XYZ file of C-alpha atoms in Angstrom:
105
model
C 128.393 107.902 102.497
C 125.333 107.903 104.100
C 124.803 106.482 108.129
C 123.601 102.988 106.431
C 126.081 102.822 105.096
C 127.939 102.958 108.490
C 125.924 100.815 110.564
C 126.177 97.995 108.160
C 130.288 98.844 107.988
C 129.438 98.238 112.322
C 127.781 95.006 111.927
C 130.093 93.478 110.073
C 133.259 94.441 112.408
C 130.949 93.327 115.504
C 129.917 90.693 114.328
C 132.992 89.145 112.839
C 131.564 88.911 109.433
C 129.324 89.807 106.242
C 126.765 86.771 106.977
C 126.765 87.231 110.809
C 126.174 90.678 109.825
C 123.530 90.306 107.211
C 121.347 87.818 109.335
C 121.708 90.340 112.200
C 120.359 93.012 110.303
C 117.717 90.839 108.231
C 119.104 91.663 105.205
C 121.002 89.194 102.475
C 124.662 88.714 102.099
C 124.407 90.169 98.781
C 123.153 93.677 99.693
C 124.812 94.164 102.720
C 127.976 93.443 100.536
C 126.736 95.868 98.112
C 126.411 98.226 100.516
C 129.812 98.136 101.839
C 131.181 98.582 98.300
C 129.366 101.202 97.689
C 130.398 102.727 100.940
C 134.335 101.571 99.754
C 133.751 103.534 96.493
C 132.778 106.915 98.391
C 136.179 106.660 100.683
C 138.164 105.186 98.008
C 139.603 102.746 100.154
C 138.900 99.185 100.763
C 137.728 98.627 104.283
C 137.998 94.832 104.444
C 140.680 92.449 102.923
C 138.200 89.501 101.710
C 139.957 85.736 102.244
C 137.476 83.297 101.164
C 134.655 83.498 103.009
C 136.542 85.441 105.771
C 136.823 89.514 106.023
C 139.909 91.187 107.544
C 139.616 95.002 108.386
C 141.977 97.217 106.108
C 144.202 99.771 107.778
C 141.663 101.917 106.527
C 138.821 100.096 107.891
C 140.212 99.965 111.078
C 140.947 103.653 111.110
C 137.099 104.054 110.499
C 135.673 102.242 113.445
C 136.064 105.085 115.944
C 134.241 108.297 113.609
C 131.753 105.512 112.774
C 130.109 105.020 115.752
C 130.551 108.698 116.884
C 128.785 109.649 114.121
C 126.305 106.798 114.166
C 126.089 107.859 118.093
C 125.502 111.328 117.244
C 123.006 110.385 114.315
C 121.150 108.526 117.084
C 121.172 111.384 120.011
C 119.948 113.400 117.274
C 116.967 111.699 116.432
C 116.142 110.725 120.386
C 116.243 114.865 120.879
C 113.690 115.115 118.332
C 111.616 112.432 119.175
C 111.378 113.925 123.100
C 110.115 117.140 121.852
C 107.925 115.398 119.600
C 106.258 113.550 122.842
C 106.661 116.974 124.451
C 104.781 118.513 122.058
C 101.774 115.454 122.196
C 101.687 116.273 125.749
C 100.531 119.961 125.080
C 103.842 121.619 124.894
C 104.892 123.592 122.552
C 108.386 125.225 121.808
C 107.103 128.769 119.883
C 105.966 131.349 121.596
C 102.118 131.559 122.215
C 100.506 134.817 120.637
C 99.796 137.551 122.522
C 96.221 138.547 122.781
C 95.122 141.487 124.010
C 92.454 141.470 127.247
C 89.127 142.987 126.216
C 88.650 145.106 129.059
């Protein structure tokens, strides 16, 4: 399971569907369904009952939707920290400690 894995698992629940989902996310039907199989595979669960052209969230699916976006949240919060000290950093910061040099008195 990788985060991917769980935005694409998002998309499709927010947006009602697999080709909602996949034009959302500029990807095909195909691979975005791919994706969520694969995804399927590492749980071991189905996470959508699929009716024709229609996809119905599994108990387990629906059990999913809450530690998916907390972890996709977290995923994100993580990177944003980074990324501040990154333009921290470019701004002449730096978060090691400087070496001491001794005054040549």
């Amino acid at each position: 399971m990788d985060v991917r894995q769980l935005e694409y698992f998002l998309a499709v629940v927010d947006h009602g569907g697999f080709n909602r989902a996949a034009s959302a996310l500029y990807l095909s039907q195909p691979s975005l369904s791919q994706a969520i199989r694969a995804l399927e595979r590492d749980l071991g669960s189905d996470l959508f009952h699929r009716i024709g052209r229609r996809a119905v969230l599994t108990d387990a699916g629906t059990a999913l939707i809450a530690p998916a976006r907390e972890a996709v949240r977290s995923l994100q919060l993580a990177r944003a920290s980074v990324e501040s000290v990154h333009g921290l950093r470019g701004a002449g910061w730096t978060s090691r400690p400087r070496p001491h040099r001794p005054s040549s008195r």
